[in-house]
Amino acid sequence: MTYSQAIRSFICDELTTDVSADEIPEDYDLLASGVLDSLALVRLIAWLGETFSLPINEMDLAPEDFLSVKAIDDFILKHEQKAVA
Amino acid sequence: MVYETLSQGFLEQFEKTKDKIALFTDHGDVRYLDLLEIYRGFCHQVEDLPLPSGSRVALYAEKNAQTIALILALWHHGHPVMVVPTALGDKACDKVFEDAAIFAQLGLNTNGTIEILKEVRGKGFTKCTSSCALILTTSGSTGVPKGVMLPVRALTNFFNWARQQFSVTADTTVFSYAPLNFDLALLEIWTPLSVGARSVLADPVKGADGAYLRSLVSTYQPDLIEGVPLLYRLLAEADGSSAFKAPFVKNVIMTGEKFSKEQRHQLAHMFPEAIFRNVYGATETNNSLVFSCNAEELTDLEVMPVGMPLPNVKVLVEPTDEPEADDVARGELLVSTPFQATGYTDPVKTEDAFITRTVEGVASTFYKTGDLVNMKQNGLIYLEGRSDFIVKVRGVRTNIVDVEIALASHPDVEAAAVIPLPDTAAGTKLAAVVQVSPGAKLNSLSLRSFCADHIPRSAIPSFYKISSDPIARTSTGKPDRKSLAGFFLETGEATS
């Protein structure tokens, strides 16, 4: 299972209100395009922590983790598995 | 009366070249003889009008022989003339006329008879002593237009300079795109008339019709053409073709806004034989700086300077920023020109914008342009933008005009306007209003990606309004940023 639809919904509800969720390509560069500026990144991380019960405060975070919908999805899957394990 | 000498100069010239054509218009050619006849008819009528001696009058800037002749007749009778945009609403007119101490607004009825449209009796109309001959209005992007008072001296100095600089002789044809109330009309209409040359009057109502403009240029083959980026873009892209060439044009004047590299390529292609002049000026000072180059140099330049001061023009750069390595100075440009206005019709605004500075022991009145510039060690001046257009986004200095140019360079974008919006966290965030070609499939994601390739990340707009609707503009064709900002603020688009 992936979370890309939920991530897309978050982005288009909060950050790019003129596009619909399925218009966001999975590999679209959210950082270079400025969709995720430093403030939006803070909001995204808080949302990830809350929605997916990730222990954000204990994690090492790198900007590349949030490069695209795909990268964010991989990030959730990776840490979700850790949390389960 | 000093205005008589101004009209007298024109009339003597008209007599000398009376069999020649003065104006090419959509309603037929106008010879100098015709202009003289209309003028004489108006002189008789003005004599009979109940206008106090020396009182100021206002006219709508109808761009035709009648209005030109009427201005000359009014000067002949000692009346300063304010020329207002035809699109200026009643309320704005009342305010502008009141400030400018206008006695009455005149118009022409269908029989060509002068009528008093409105007796304004603006405050202080009886004690106007200032020697202004012509009052132009500046654009209303910041509210009600300001009346700019141009004395006879400023006008005659300008005509003399322009004739010499652009080799305007009795054999020259000049293309006139701007409306009659723009300062550009001084070069495009009044300068040719002052020497017996010809002016091609493009109808401002059809000013957005590229095919119409192209047909005028092809038919009349002007030697000199002056325009803002919009004119050249319309000429180049009319009928969806880019094959238009006008090798007969000898002088191309670029003015008003920054020209992108792509626009300069278009220009070089259209006018392969021309000398290009990037001219910097304002209604308050007229032309102040110029940079000249040929077609090859025009396309090679990475950034085009606004050049060096014209003869007898003084410039000062009042530092607002630390100079970069090869800058002499960086800051707001102040200029003092022989073509300069005595001030605005509102003395309070005059005090804010016209200030005295002493340079090499000589005190002069300088106009604060509000433009930020860089002066390099070789003396060339580069325009950075309006001081109001330079904003800080997350602490990074950003010129919103550069963002507009980047957006507009997208092949599916027709025009773009960028508006800075206050933001509690970032200081300022940018919003973009983008007019796309009909049928284009662009969204904010594709525009952001495009921007990412052309401008720094901090300059990528945060909010977008994308449609094929034309962008709201002021009467002078500049984006109406105030109403555009309203869209983002009212719709709550800019609250995320």
Tab-separated table of C-alpha atoms in Angstrom, chain B residues 148-324:
chain	number	residue	atom	x	y	z
B	148	VAL	CA	2.745	67.483	-14.757
B	149	MET	CA	3.399	71.118	-15.735
B	150	LEU	CA	5.711	71.563	-18.715
B	151	PRO	CA	6.979	75.077	-19.423
B	152	VAL	CA	7.642	76.399	-22.944
B	153	ARG	CA	11.380	76.189	-22.305
B	154	ALA	CA	11.165	72.449	-21.552
B	155	LEU	CA	9.204	71.801	-24.746
B	156	THR	CA	11.448	73.810	-27.075
B	157	ASN	CA	14.599	72.311	-25.515
B	158	PHE	CA	13.134	68.872	-26.106
B	159	PHE	CA	12.189	69.504	-29.751
B	160	ASN	CA	15.683	70.852	-30.457
B	161	TRP	CA	17.356	67.877	-28.827
B	162	ALA	CA	15.086	65.280	-30.448
B	163	ARG	CA	15.504	66.721	-33.973
B	164	GLN	CA	19.239	66.537	-33.613
B	165	GLN	CA	19.511	63.203	-31.812
B	166	PHE	CA	17.234	61.330	-34.228
B	167	SER	CA	18.036	63.352	-37.372
B	168	VAL	CA	14.399	64.413	-37.765
B	169	THR	CA	14.219	66.653	-40.856
B	170	ALA	CA	11.429	67.715	-43.214
B	171	ASP	CA	11.935	64.394	-45.028
B	172	THR	CA	11.417	62.184	-41.977
B	173	THR	CA	8.361	60.044	-41.214
B	174	VAL	CA	7.759	59.222	-37.551
B	175	PHE	CA	5.437	56.488	-36.311
B	176	SER	CA	3.185	57.587	-33.474
B	177	TYR	CA	1.788	54.780	-31.326
B	178	ALA	CA	1.243	56.604	-28.042
B	179	PRO	CA	-1.940	58.529	-27.217
B	180	LEU	CA	-1.736	62.327	-27.421
B	181	ASN	CA	-1.674	62.725	-23.633
B	182	PHE	CA	1.549	60.704	-23.254
B	183	ASP	CA	4.924	62.433	-23.046
B	184	LEU	CA	5.919	60.169	-25.953
B	185	ALA	CA	3.669	62.306	-28.184
B	186	LEU	CA	6.211	65.121	-27.825
B	187	LEU	CA	8.643	63.066	-29.876
B	188	GLU	CA	6.161	61.241	-32.069
B	189	ILE	CA	3.868	64.136	-33.055
B	190	TRP	CA	5.098	67.540	-31.917
B	191	THR	CA	8.764	67.103	-32.886
B	192	PRO	CA	7.961	66.161	-36.521
B	193	LEU	CA	5.470	69.043	-36.741
B	194	SER	CA	8.146	71.433	-35.494
B	195	VAL	CA	10.302	70.707	-38.552
B	196	GLY	CA	7.796	70.015	-41.337
B	197	ALA	CA	8.112	66.233	-41.118
B	198	ARG	CA	5.312	63.621	-41.139
B	199	SER	CA	3.741	61.683	-38.310
B	200	VAL	CA	1.744	58.474	-38.754
B	201	LEU	CA	-1.050	58.595	-36.182
B	202	ALA	CA	-1.931	55.100	-35.028
B	203	ASP	CA	-5.397	55.122	-33.494
B	204	PRO	CA	-5.017	54.239	-29.772
B	205	VAL	CA	-8.401	52.484	-29.900
B	206	LYS	CA	-6.846	49.926	-32.252
B	207	GLY	CA	-3.612	49.875	-30.276
B	208	ALA	CA	-3.843	46.155	-29.508
B	209	ASP	CA	-4.474	45.126	-33.127
B	210	GLY	CA	-1.138	43.849	-34.405
B	211	ALA	CA	-2.352	43.463	-38.002
B	212	TYR	CA	-3.512	47.110	-38.055
B	213	LEU	CA	-0.197	48.374	-36.657
B	214	ARG	CA	1.757	46.251	-39.090
B	215	SER	CA	-0.215	47.582	-42.047
B	216	LEU	CA	0.505	51.178	-40.948
B	217	VAL	CA	4.225	50.481	-40.704
B	218	SER	CA	4.278	48.694	-44.097
B	219	THR	CA	2.251	51.414	-45.807
B	220	TYR	CA	3.980	54.521	-44.494
B	221	GLN	CA	7.482	53.102	-43.970
B	222	PRO	CA	8.471	55.342	-41.057
B	223	ASP	CA	12.110	56.244	-40.453
B	224	LEU	CA	11.612	56.386	-36.707
B	225	ILE	CA	9.521	54.241	-34.426
B	226	GLU	CA	9.189	54.537	-30.671
B	227	GLY	CA	7.480	52.055	-28.432
B	228	VAL	CA	7.077	50.042	-25.299
B	229	PRO	CA	7.613	46.239	-25.444
B	230	LEU	CA	3.902	45.724	-26.183
B	231	LEU	CA	4.050	47.607	-29.517
B	232	TYR	CA	7.006	45.598	-30.779
B	233	ARG	CA	5.490	42.340	-29.641
B	234	LEU	CA	2.244	43.129	-31.467
B	235	LEU	CA	4.168	44.003	-34.629
B	236	ALA	CA	6.294	40.865	-34.459
B	237	GLU	CA	3.514	38.430	-33.669
B	238	ALA	CA	0.580	39.792	-35.704
B	239	ASP	CA	-1.301	37.079	-37.598
B	240	GLY	CA	0.698	34.450	-35.753
B	241	SER	CA	3.675	34.943	-38.069
B	242	SER	CA	7.102	36.241	-37.216
B	243	ALA	CA	8.214	37.044	-40.744
B	244	PHE	CA	7.699	40.798	-40.476
B	245	LYS	CA	10.691	42.912	-41.469
B	246	ALA	CA	10.939	46.688	-41.732
B	247	PRO	CA	14.456	47.418	-43.008
B	248	PHE	CA	13.462	51.006	-43.851
B	249	VAL	CA	13.246	51.957	-40.151
B	250	LYS	CA	16.438	53.819	-39.237
B	251	ASN	CA	15.789	54.607	-35.594
B	252	VAL	CA	14.098	52.322	-33.106
B	253	ILE	CA	13.422	53.754	-29.682
B	254	MET	CA	12.799	51.352	-26.839
B	255	THR	CA	11.164	52.833	-23.800
B	256	GLY	CA	8.834	52.306	-20.881
B	257	GLU	CA	9.902	48.936	-19.532
B	258	LYS	CA	12.725	46.432	-19.502
B	259	PHE	CA	13.083	44.472	-22.741
B	260	SER	CA	13.833	40.782	-22.340
B	261	LYS	CA	16.526	39.112	-24.425
B	262	GLU	CA	13.844	37.377	-26.474
B	263	GLN	CA	12.160	40.717	-27.183
B	264	ARG	CA	15.489	42.188	-28.256
B	265	HIS	CA	15.983	39.282	-30.670
B	266	GLN	CA	12.562	40.006	-32.143
B	267	LEU	CA	13.483	43.681	-32.547
B	268	ALA	CA	16.804	42.958	-34.220
B	269	HIS	CA	15.039	40.632	-36.638
B	270	MET	CA	12.301	43.134	-37.503
B	271	PHE	CA	14.553	46.161	-37.906
B	272	PRO	CA	17.860	44.816	-39.257
B	273	GLU	CA	19.148	48.208	-40.459
B	274	ALA	CA	18.179	50.336	-37.480
B	275	ILE	CA	20.068	51.998	-34.696
B	276	PHE	CA	18.420	50.974	-31.430
B	277	ARG	CA	18.126	53.371	-28.561
B	278	ASN	CA	17.083	52.356	-25.118
B	279	VAL	CA	15.736	55.612	-23.753
B	280	TYR	CA	15.032	56.221	-20.110
B	281	GLY	CA	12.755	59.009	-18.998
B	282	ALA	CA	9.625	60.003	-17.139
B	283	THR	CA	6.809	62.457	-17.886
B	284	GLU	CA	8.329	64.743	-15.241
B	285	THR	CA	11.760	64.977	-16.884
B	286	ASN	CA	11.277	63.565	-20.360
B	287	ASN	CA	14.244	61.658	-21.770
B	288	SER	CA	17.200	61.569	-19.440
B	289	LEU	CA	19.462	58.642	-20.346
B	290	VAL	CA	20.132	56.825	-23.580
B	291	PHE	CA	21.978	53.729	-24.716
B	292	SER	CA	22.560	53.217	-28.450
B	293	CYS	CA	23.555	50.072	-30.323
B	294	ASN	CA	23.062	48.222	-33.615
B	295	ALA	CA	21.046	45.042	-34.210
B	296	GLU	CA	23.978	42.723	-33.562
B	297	GLU	CA	24.938	44.393	-30.296
B	298	LEU	CA	21.289	44.427	-29.255
B	299	THR	CA	21.060	40.642	-29.361
B	300	ASP	CA	24.523	40.025	-27.897
B	301	LEU	CA	23.984	42.011	-24.721
B	302	GLU	CA	23.213	39.949	-21.661
B	303	VAL	CA	21.601	42.911	-19.912
B	304	MET	CA	20.877	46.177	-21.656
B	305	PRO	CA	21.880	49.338	-19.797
B	306	VAL	CA	19.747	52.460	-19.814
B	307	GLY	CA	22.961	54.154	-20.762
B	308	MET	CA	24.460	57.528	-20.056
B	309	PRO	CA	22.983	60.969	-19.367
B	310	LEU	CA	21.985	63.057	-22.401
B	311	PRO	CA	23.821	66.366	-22.965
B	312	ASN	CA	23.085	68.848	-20.149
B	313	VAL	CA	21.370	66.174	-18.075
B	314	LYS	CA	22.681	65.768	-14.541
B	315	VAL	CA	22.282	62.544	-12.612
B	316	LEU	CA	22.798	61.577	-8.992
B	317	VAL	CA	22.548	58.152	-7.455
B	318	GLU	CA	21.405	58.374	-3.852
B	319	PRO	CA	22.731	55.223	-2.194
B	320	THR	CA	20.155	52.846	-0.772
B	321	ASP	CA	22.255	49.700	-1.112
B	322	GLU	CA	25.870	48.667	-0.807
B	323	PRO	CA	27.504	48.823	-4.228
B	324	GLU	CA	28.631	45.510	-5.734
